[in-house]
CSV table of C-alpha atoms and ligand atoms in Angstrom, one decimal:
chain,number,residue,atom,x,y,z
M,1374,MET,CA,49.7,17.6,15.9
M,1375,HIS,CA,47.0,20.2,15.2
M,1376,THR,CA,46.8,23.7,16.3
M,1377,SER,CA,43.4,24.7,17.6
M,1378,SER,CA,42.7,26.8,14.6
M,1379,SER,CA,43.4,24.0,12.1
M,1380,LEU,CA,41.1,21.8,14.2
M,1381,HIS,CA,38.5,24.5,13.9
M,1382,ASP,CA,39.0,24.7,10.2
M,1383,ALA,CA,38.6,20.9,9.9
M,1384,LEU,CA,35.4,21.0,11.8
M,1385,HIS,CA,34.1,23.9,9.7
M,1386,GLN,CA,34.9,21.8,6.6
M,1387,ARG,CA,33.1,18.8,8.0
M,1388,LEU,CA,30.1,20.9,8.9
M,1389,ALA,CA,30.0,22.4,5.4
M,1390,GLN,CA,30.0,18.9,3.9
M,1391,VAL,CA,27.0,17.5,5.8
M,1392,ARG,CA,24.2,16.3,3.6
M,1393,LEU,CA,22.1,14.2,6.0
M,1394,LEU,CA,21.1,15.4,9.5
M,1395,LEU,CA,20.1,12.6,11.8
M,1396,LEU,CA,18.3,13.3,15.1
M,1397,ASP,CA,17.5,11.4,18.2
M,1398,VAL,CA,14.1,12.4,19.6
M,1399,ASP,CA,13.8,12.3,23.4
M,1400,GLY,CA,16.3,14.8,24.9
M,1401,VAL,CA,17.2,16.2,21.5
M,1402,LEU,CA,14.0,17.3,19.7
M,1403,THR,CA,12.3,17.3,23.1
M,1404,GLU,CA,13.5,18.2,26.6
M,1405,GLY,CA,13.3,14.5,27.4
M,1406,GLY,CA,10.0,14.6,29.2
M,1407,VAL,CA,7.3,12.0,28.2
M,1408,THR,CA,3.7,12.6,29.2
M,1409,TRP,CA,1.0,9.9,29.1
M,1410,THR,CA,-2.7,10.6,28.8
M,1411,ASN,CA,-5.0,8.3,30.8
M,1412,ASP,CA,-5.7,6.6,27.5
M,1413,GLY,CA,-2.1,5.6,27.3
M,1414,VAL,CA,-1.2,8.0,24.5
M,1415,GLU,CA,2.3,9.4,24.7
M,1416,GLN,CA,2.7,13.1,24.3
M,1417,LYS,CA,5.9,15.2,23.6
M,1418,THR,CA,6.6,18.9,23.3
M,1419,PHE,CA,8.7,20.0,20.3
M,1420,HIS,CA,10.3,23.4,19.8
M,1421,ILE,CA,8.9,25.5,17.0
M,1422,ARG,CA,12.3,27.0,16.1
M,1423,ASP,CA,13.7,23.5,15.6
M,1424,GLY,CA,10.8,22.9,13.1
M,1425,LEU,CA,11.6,26.0,11.1
M,1426,GLY,CA,15.3,25.1,11.1
M,1427,ILE,CA,14.5,21.7,9.7
M,1428,ARG,CA,12.4,23.3,7.0
M,1429,LEU,CA,15.2,25.7,6.1
M,1430,TRP,CA,17.7,22.9,6.1
M,1431,GLN,CA,15.6,20.9,3.7
M,1432,ARG,CA,14.9,23.9,1.5
M,1433,ALA,CA,18.7,24.3,1.2
M,1434,GLY,CA,18.8,20.7,-0.1
M,1435,GLY,CA,19.6,18.9,3.2
M,1436,LEU,CA,18.3,15.5,4.1
M,1437,THR,CA,16.8,14.7,7.5
M,1438,GLY,CA,16.1,11.6,9.5
M,1439,ILE,CA,14.9,10.6,12.9
M,1440,VAL,CA,16.4,7.6,14.7
M,1441,THR,CA,14.8,6.9,18.1
M,1442,GLY,CA,14.6,4.0,20.5
M,1443,ARG,CA,11.0,4.7,21.5
M,1444,THR,CA,7.9,4.4,19.4
M,1445,SER,CA,5.1,6.9,19.5
M,1446,ARG,CA,2.4,8.3,17.1
M,1447,VAL,CA,3.3,11.9,18.0
M,1448,VAL,CA,6.8,11.4,16.5
M,1449,GLN,CA,5.3,10.1,13.3
M,1450,LEU,CA,2.9,13.1,13.1
M,1451,ARG,CA,5.7,15.7,13.8
M,1452,ALA,CA,7.9,14.0,11.2
M,1453,GLU,CA,5.1,14.1,8.7
M,1454,GLU,CA,4.4,17.8,9.4
M,1455,LEU,CA,8.1,18.6,8.8
M,1456,GLY,CA,8.5,16.4,5.8
M,1457,ILE,CA,11.3,14.4,7.4
M,1458,GLY,CA,12.4,11.8,4.9
M,1459,PHE,CA,13.7,9.0,7.2
M,1460,VAL,CA,11.8,8.1,10.3
M,1461,ARG,CA,13.0,5.0,12.3
M,1462,GLN,CA,11.3,4.3,15.6
M,1463,GLY,CA,11.8,1.5,18.1
M,1464,VAL,CA,15.5,1.2,17.1
M,1465,GLU,CA,17.7,-1.0,19.2
M,1466,ASP,CA,20.9,-0.5,17.3
M,1467,LYS,CA,21.2,3.1,16.0
M,1468,LEU,CA,24.5,2.4,14.3
M,1469,GLU,CA,23.1,-0.4,12.2
M,1470,MET,CA,19.9,1.5,11.4
M,1471,THR,CA,21.9,4.5,10.4
M,1472,ALA,CA,24.1,2.4,8.1
M,1473,GLY,CA,20.9,1.3,6.4
M,1474,ILE,CA,19.6,4.9,5.9
M,1475,LEU,CA,23.0,6.0,4.5
M,1476,ALA,CA,23.0,3.1,2.1
M,1477,GLU,CA,19.4,4.1,1.0
M,1478,CYS,CA,20.2,7.7,0.3
M,1479,GLY,CA,23.8,7.2,-0.9
M,1480,VAL,CA,25.4,9.4,1.7
M,1481,PRO,CA,28.8,8.5,3.1
M,1482,TRP,CA,29.3,8.5,6.9
M,1483,GLU,CA,31.5,11.6,6.6
M,1484,GLN,CA,28.6,13.6,5.2
M,1485,ALA,CA,26.2,12.7,8.0
M,1486,ALA,CA,25.7,14.5,11.3
M,1487,PHE,CA,24.0,12.9,14.3
M,1488,VAL,CA,22.6,14.8,17.2
M,1489,GLY,CA,22.2,12.8,20.5
M,1490,ASP,CA,22.0,13.1,24.2
M,1491,ASP,CA,22.4,9.7,25.8
M,1492,LEU,CA,24.4,6.4,25.6
M,1493,PRO,CA,22.4,4.7,22.8
M,1494,ASP,CA,23.6,7.6,20.6
M,1495,LEU,CA,27.3,7.3,21.4
M,1496,ALA,CA,28.4,4.8,18.7
M,1497,VAL,CA,26.5,6.3,15.8
M,1498,MET,CA,27.6,9.9,16.8
M,1499,MET,CA,31.2,8.8,16.8
M,1500,ARG,CA,30.9,7.2,13.4
M,1501,CYS,CA,29.3,10.2,11.7
M,1502,GLY,CA,31.3,13.0,10.1
M,1503,VAL,CA,29.9,15.4,12.7
M,1504,GLY,CA,28.8,14.0,16.1
M,1505,VAL,CA,26.8,16.6,18.1
M,1506,ALA,CA,25.8,16.5,21.7
M,1507,VAL,CA,23.1,18.8,23.1
M,1508,ALA,CA,24.2,21.0,26.0
M,1509,ASN,CA,22.5,18.7,28.6
M,1510,ALA,CA,23.6,15.4,27.2
M,1511,CYS,CA,25.1,12.8,29.5
M,1512,PRO,CA,28.9,13.3,30.2
M,1513,GLU,CA,30.0,10.4,27.9
M,1514,VAL,CA,28.2,11.8,24.9
M,1515,ILE,CA,29.5,15.3,25.6
M,1516,GLU,CA,33.0,13.9,25.8
M,1517,ALA,CA,32.7,12.1,22.5
M,1518,ALA,CA,31.1,15.0,20.5
M,1519,ALA,CA,32.8,17.1,17.9
M,1520,ILE,CA,30.3,19.9,18.8
M,1521,VAL,CA,28.3,20.6,22.0
M,1522,THR,CA,25.4,22.9,21.5
M,1523,ARG,CA,24.8,25.9,23.7
M,1524,MET,CA,21.1,25.1,23.9
M,1525,PRO,CA,19.7,22.1,25.6
M,1526,GLY,CA,17.5,19.5,23.9
M,1527,GLY,CA,14.0,20.6,23.2
M,1528,GLN,CA,15.0,24.3,23.5
M,1529,GLY,CA,16.4,25.0,20.1
M,1530,ALA,CA,19.5,22.7,20.0
M,1531,VAL,CA,18.6,21.3,16.6
M,1532,ARG,CA,18.0,24.8,15.2
M,1533,GLU,CA,21.5,25.8,16.5
M,1534,VAL,CA,23.1,22.8,14.7
M,1535,ILE,CA,21.3,23.6,11.4
M,1536,GLU,CA,22.4,27.3,11.7
M,1537,GLN,CA,26.0,26.1,12.1
M,1538,MET,CA,25.9,23.9,9.1
M,1539,LEU,CA,24.3,26.5,6.9
M,1540,LYS,CA,26.7,29.1,8.1
M,1541,ALA,CA,29.6,26.8,7.3
M,1542,ARG,CA,28.2,26.4,3.8
M,1543,GLY,CA,28.0,30.2,3.6
M,1544,SER,CA,24.2,30.1,2.9
M,1545,TRP,CA,22.7,31.3,6.2
M,1546,GLU,CA,22.9,35.1,5.5
M,1547,ALA,CA,21.0,34.7,2.2
M,1548,ILE,CA,18.3,32.7,4.1
M,1549,VAL,CA,17.9,35.4,6.7
M,1550,ARG,CA,17.7,38.1,4.0
M,1551,ARG,CA,14.6,36.4,2.6
M,1552,TYR,CA,12.9,37.3,5.9
M,1553,GLN,CA,14.1,40.8,6.1
M,1554,PRO,CA,12.1,43.7,4.6
M,1555,ALA,CA,13.1,44.7,1.1
M,1556,SER,CA,15.2,47.9,1.3
M,1557,ALA,CA,13.9,50.9,-0.6
W,1291,MG,MG1,17.7,10.7,23.7
């Protein structure tokens, strides 16, 4: 039997231990909309603050990966821009694919976080040390998540998760200070 504060401490501990952040794309890094050009090219809109968050996370030593069911060139381009180490598109079984990524980078399940929004994310989220649902995830994903973000997918939800992990490690304040003007 846990008190709510010991549950909170346990979650804080798990957040502080995350080394690999895994992200779904549609509905997590984007709002979920997919636009097609007349030439059949898929377009997506990403949030710039998620991008800076991912860079800050990586600069703090964190690993990042994308595991998505769809396949598009724009995801490859965005991942390259951000230096995301693991990019897996067209994934049918996210649990199996994630097991492969973890084996490749030597990170145990307990030190992985997965951010999802829909049913294909459910099994892998529940297996990871920290399963995160974006605010507008489907009800089953929200129900299963250890954390539900305040922000919806594509509007800074990933940034929010990264802030929580860095705050749990106690390193967020130092990061923010780098952006603040030097005091006289
Ligand atoms: Mg999704």
